[in-house]
Tab-separated table of C-alpha atoms and ligand atoms in Angstrom:
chain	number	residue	atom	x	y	z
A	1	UNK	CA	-5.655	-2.699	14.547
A	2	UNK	CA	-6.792	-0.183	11.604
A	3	UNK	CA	-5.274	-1.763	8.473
A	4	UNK	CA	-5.163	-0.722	4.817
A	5	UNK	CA	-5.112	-3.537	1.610
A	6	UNK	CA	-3.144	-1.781	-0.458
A	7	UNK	CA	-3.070	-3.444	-4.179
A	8	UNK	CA	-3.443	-3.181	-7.604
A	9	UNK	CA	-7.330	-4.819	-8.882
A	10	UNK	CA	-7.626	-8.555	-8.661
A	11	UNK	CA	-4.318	-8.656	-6.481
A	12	UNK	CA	-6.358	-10.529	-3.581
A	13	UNK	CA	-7.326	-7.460	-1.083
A	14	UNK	CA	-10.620	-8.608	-1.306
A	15	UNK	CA	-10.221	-12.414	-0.839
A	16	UNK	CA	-7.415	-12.019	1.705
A	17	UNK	CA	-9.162	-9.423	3.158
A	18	UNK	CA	-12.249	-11.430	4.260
A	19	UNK	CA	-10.132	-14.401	5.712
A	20	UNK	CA	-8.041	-11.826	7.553
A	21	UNK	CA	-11.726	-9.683	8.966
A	22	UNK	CA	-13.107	-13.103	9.981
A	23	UNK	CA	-9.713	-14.440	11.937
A	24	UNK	CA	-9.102	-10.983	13.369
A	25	UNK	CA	-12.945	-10.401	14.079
A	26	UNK	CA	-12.979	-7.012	12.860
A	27	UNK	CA	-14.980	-5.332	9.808
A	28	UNK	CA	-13.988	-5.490	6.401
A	29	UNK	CA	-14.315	-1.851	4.780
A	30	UNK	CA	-14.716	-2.254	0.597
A	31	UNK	CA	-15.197	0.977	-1.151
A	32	UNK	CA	-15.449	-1.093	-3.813
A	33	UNK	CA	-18.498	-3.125	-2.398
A	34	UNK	CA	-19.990	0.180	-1.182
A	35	UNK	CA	-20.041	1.913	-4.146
A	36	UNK	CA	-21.608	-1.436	-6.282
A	37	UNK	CA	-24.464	-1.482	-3.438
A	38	UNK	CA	-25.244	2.439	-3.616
A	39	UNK	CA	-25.517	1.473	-7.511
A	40	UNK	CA	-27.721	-1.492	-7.227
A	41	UNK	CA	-29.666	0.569	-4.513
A	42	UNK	CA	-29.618	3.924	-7.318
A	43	UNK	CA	-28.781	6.145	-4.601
A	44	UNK	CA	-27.395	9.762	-5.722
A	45	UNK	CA	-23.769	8.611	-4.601
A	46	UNK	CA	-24.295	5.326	-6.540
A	47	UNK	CA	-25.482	7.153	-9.873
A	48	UNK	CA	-22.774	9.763	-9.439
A	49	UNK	CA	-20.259	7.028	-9.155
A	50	UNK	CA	-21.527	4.656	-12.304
A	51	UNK	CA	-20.001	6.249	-15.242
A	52	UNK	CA	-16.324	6.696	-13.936
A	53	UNK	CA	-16.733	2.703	-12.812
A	54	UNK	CA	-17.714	1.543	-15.873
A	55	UNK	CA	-15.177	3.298	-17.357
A	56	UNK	CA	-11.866	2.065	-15.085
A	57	UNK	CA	-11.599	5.241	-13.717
A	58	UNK	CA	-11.412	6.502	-10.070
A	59	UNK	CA	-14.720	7.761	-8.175
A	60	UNK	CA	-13.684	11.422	-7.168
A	61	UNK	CA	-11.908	11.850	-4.059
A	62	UNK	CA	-14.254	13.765	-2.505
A	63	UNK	CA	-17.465	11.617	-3.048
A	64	UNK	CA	-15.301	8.581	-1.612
A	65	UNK	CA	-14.046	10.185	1.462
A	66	UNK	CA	-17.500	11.357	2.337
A	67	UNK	CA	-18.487	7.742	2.783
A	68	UNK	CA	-14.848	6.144	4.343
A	69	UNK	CA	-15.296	9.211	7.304
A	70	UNK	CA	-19.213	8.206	7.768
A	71	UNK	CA	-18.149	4.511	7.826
A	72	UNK	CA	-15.353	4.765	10.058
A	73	UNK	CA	-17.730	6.219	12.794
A	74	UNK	CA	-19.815	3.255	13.095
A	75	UNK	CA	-19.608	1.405	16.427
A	76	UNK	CA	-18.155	-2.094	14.563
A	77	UNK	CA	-15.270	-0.061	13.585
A	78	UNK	CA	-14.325	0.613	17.540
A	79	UNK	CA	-12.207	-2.418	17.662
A	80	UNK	CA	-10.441	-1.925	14.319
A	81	UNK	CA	-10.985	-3.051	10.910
A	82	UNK	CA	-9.643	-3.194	7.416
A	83	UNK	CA	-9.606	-0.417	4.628
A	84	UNK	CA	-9.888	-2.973	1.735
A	85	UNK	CA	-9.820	-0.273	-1.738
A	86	UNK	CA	-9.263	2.996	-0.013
A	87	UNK	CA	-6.819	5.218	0.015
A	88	UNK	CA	-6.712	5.154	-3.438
A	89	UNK	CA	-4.773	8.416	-4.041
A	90	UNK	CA	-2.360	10.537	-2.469
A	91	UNK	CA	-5.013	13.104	-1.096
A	92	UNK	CA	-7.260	10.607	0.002
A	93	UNK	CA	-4.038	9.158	1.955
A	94	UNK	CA	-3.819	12.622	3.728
A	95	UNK	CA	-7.761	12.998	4.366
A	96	UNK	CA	-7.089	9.860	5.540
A	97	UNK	CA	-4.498	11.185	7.938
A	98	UNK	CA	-6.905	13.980	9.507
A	99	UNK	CA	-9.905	11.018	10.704
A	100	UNK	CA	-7.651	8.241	11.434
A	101	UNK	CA	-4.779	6.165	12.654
A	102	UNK	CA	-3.635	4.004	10.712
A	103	UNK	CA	-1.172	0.909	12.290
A	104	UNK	CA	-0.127	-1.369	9.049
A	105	UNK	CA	-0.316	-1.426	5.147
A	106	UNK	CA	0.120	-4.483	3.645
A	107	UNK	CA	0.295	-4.309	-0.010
A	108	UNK	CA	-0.179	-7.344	-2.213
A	109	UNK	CA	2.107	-7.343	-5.093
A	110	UNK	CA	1.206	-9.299	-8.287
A	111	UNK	CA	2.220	-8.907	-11.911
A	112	UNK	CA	-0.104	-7.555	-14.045
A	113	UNK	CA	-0.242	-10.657	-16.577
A	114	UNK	CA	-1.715	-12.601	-13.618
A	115	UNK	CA	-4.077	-9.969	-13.038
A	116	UNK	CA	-5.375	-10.454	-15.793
A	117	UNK	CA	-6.141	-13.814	-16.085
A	118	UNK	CA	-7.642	-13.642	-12.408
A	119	UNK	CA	-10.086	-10.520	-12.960
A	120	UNK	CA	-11.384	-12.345	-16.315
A	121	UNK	CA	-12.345	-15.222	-14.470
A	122	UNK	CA	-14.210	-13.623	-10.844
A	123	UNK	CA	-17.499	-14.111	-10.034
A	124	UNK	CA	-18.850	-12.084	-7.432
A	125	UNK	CA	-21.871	-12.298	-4.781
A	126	UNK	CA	-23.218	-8.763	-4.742
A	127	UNK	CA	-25.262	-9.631	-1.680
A	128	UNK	CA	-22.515	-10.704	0.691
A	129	UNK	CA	-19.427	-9.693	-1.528
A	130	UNK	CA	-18.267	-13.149	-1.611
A	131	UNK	CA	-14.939	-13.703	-4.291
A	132	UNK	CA	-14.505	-16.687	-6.823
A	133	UNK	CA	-12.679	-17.869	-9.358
A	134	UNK	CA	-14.440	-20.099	-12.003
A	135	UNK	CA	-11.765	-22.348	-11.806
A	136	UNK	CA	-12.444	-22.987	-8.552
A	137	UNK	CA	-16.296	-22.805	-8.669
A	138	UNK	CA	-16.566	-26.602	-10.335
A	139	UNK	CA	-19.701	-25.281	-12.490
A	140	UNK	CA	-21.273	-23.998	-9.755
A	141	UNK	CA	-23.133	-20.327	-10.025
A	142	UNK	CA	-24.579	-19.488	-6.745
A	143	UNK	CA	-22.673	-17.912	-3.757
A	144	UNK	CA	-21.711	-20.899	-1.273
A	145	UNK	CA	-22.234	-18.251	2.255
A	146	UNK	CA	-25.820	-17.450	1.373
A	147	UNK	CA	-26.682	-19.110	-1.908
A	148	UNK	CA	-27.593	-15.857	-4.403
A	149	UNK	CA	-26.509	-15.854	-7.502
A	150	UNK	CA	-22.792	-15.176	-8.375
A	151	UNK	CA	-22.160	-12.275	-11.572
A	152	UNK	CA	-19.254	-11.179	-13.690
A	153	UNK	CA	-18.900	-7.565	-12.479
A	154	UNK	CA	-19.839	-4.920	-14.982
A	155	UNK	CA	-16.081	-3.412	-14.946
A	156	UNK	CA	-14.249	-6.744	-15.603
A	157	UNK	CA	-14.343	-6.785	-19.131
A	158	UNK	CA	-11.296	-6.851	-20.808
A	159	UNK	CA	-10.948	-3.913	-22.022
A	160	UNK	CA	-12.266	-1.903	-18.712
A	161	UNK	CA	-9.587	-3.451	-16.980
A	162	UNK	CA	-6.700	-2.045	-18.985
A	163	UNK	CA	-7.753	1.118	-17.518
A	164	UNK	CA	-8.639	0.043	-14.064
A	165	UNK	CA	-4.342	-0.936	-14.210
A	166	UNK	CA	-3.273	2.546	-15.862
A	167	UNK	CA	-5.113	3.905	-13.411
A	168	UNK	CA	-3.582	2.168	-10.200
A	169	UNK	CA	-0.071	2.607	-11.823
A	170	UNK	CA	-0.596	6.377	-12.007
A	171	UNK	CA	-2.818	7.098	-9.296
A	172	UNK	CA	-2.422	4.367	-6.239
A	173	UNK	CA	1.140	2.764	-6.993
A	174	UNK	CA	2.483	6.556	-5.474
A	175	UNK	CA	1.364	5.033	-1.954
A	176	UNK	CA	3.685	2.544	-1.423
A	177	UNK	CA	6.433	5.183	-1.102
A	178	UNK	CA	3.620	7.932	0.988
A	179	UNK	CA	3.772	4.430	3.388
A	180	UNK	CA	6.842	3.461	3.022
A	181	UNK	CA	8.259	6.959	4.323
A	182	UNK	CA	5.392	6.097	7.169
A	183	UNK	CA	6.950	2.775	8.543
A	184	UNK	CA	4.193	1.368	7.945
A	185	UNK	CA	3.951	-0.622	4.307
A	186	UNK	CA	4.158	-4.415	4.304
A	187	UNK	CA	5.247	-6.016	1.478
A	188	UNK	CA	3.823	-10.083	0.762
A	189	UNK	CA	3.991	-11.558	-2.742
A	190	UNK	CA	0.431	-12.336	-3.973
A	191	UNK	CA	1.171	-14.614	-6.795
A	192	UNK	CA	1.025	-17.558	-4.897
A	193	UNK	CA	-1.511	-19.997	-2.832
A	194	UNK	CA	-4.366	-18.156	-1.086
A	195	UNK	CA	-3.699	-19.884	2.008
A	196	UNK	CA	0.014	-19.485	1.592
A	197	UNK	CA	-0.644	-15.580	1.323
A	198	UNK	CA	-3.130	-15.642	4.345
A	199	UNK	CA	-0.671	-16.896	6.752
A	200	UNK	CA	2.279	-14.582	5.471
A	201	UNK	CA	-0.032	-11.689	5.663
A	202	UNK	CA	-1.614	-12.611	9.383
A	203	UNK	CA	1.963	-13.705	10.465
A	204	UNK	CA	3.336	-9.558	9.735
A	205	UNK	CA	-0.180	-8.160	11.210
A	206	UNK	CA	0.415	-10.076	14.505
A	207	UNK	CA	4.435	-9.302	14.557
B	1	AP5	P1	-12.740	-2.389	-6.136
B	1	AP5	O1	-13.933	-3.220	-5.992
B	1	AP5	O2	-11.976	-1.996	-4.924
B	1	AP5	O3	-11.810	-3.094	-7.206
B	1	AP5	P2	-10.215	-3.205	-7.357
B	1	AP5	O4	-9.346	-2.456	-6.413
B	1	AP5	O5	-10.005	-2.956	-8.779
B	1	AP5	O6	-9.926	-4.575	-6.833
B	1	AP5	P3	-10.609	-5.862	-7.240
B	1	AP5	O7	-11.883	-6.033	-6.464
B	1	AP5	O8	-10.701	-5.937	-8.733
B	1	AP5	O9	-9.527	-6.941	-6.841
B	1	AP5	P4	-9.043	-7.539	-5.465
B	1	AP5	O10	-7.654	-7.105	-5.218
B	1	AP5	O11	-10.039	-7.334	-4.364
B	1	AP5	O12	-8.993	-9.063	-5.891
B	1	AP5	P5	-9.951	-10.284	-5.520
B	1	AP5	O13	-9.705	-10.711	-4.116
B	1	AP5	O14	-11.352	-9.996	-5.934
B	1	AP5	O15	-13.091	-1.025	-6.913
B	1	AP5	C1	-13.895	-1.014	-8.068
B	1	AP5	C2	-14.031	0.397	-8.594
B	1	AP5	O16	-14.659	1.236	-7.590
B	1	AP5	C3	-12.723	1.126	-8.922
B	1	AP5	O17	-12.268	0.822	-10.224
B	1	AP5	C4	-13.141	2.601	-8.762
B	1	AP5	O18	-13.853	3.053	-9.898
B	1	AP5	C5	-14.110	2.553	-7.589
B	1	AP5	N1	-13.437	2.802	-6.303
B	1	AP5	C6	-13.316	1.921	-5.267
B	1	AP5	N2	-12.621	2.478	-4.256
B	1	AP5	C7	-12.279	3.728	-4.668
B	1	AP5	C8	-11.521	4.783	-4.082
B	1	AP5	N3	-10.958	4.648	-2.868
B	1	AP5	N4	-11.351	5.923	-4.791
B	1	AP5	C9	-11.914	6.073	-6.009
B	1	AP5	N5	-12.624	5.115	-6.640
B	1	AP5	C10	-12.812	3.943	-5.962
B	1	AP5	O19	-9.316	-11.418	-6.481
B	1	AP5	C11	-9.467	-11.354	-7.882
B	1	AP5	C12	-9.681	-12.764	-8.464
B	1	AP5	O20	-8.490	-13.535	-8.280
B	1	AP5	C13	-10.806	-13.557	-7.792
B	1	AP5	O21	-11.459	-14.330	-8.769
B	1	AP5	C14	-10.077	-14.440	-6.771
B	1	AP5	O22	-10.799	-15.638	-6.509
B	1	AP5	C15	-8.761	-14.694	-7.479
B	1	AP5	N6	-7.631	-14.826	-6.554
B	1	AP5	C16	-7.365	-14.063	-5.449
B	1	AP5	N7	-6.220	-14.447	-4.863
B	1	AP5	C17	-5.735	-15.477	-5.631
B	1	AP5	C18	-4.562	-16.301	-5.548
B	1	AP5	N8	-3.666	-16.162	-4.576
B	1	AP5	N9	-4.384	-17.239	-6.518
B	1	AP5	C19	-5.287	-17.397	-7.517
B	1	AP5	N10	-6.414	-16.666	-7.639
B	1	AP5	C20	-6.636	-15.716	-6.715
């Protein structure tokens, strides 16, 4: 199955998106994660995507669809996988169209108060792209799958996510209707347990 997490930032596509890869055995595809690695690696793509990431804003579409059709060729993506951050706007939705078919979207609704709260308190493994909440993490600051160091990403800072959310509203909320009109959106309520969420989301994928 080829699957999209459709979602606004810290609605859960990332979380929910590695339980789903690892039950489904398929590959988890994070712009997101690609474009932090080309950054810590200072590739050209990674410096040319810095300043509009540190900023909230969207990576230009033709930069990020470069790197989703070079991805999508690679032999782990044969068997399916999920587009975890990507589409992210209307014409990367219809590039999208031209390289691949696409069976489900599920998009993870949450309010944007609880966004919030979750995105201020996310640590992240940049090696493995591990996902925590410091809640959860009981003091502890290195990455429980392969034990490096967990960070506060650069663009969770308060007032870098106001724009990250202006920016989904205007530019990525317009999807849920492009899918909707496709048969193809899934609608599950993220607010709640992770676990709750993981077997609402792999109960629709499997229907
Ligand atoms: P990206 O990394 O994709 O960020 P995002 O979409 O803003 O999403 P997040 O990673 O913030 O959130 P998430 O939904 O994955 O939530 P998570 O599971 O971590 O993109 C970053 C940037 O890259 C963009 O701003 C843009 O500049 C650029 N970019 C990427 N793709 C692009 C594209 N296609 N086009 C153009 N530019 C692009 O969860 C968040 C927190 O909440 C965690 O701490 C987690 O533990 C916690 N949590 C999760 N679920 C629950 C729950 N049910 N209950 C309580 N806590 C929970």
């Amino acid at each position: 199955m080829n699957i999209i997490f459709l979602g606004p930032p810290g609605a859960g596509k990332g979380t929910q998106a590695q339980r789903i890869c690892a039950a489904l055995n398929i590959p988890q595809i994070s712009t997101g994660d690609m474009l932090r690695r080309a950054i810590a690696d200072q590739t050209p793509t990674g410096l040319k995507a810095k300043a509009y990431m540190d900023a909230g804003g969207l990576v230009p579409d033709d930069v990020i669809i470069d790197i989703v059709k070079e991805r999508l060729q690679a032999p782990d993506c044969a068997g399916g996988y999920i587009l975890d951050g990507f589409p992210r706007t209307v014409p990367q939705a219809e590039a999208l169209e031209g390289i691949a078919t696409i069976d489900k979207v599920v998009e993870l609704d949450v309010a944007d108060e609880k966004l919030i709260q979750r995105i201020s308190g996310r640590r992240v493994c940049l090696k493995c792209g591990a996902t925590y909440h410091v809640s959860l993490l009981n003091g502890a600051t290195t990455c429980a799958n392969c034990g490096e160091p967990l960070i506060q990403r650069e663009d969770d800072k308060a007032e870098t996510v106001l724009n990250r959310l202006k920016s989904y509203h205007s530019k990525t909320a317009p999807l849920v209707d492009f899918y909707q009109a496709r048969g193809k959106l899934v609608k599950i309520d993220g607010a709640g347990d992770m676990d709750a969420i993981f077997a609402a989301i792999l109960k629709e994928l499997q229907a």
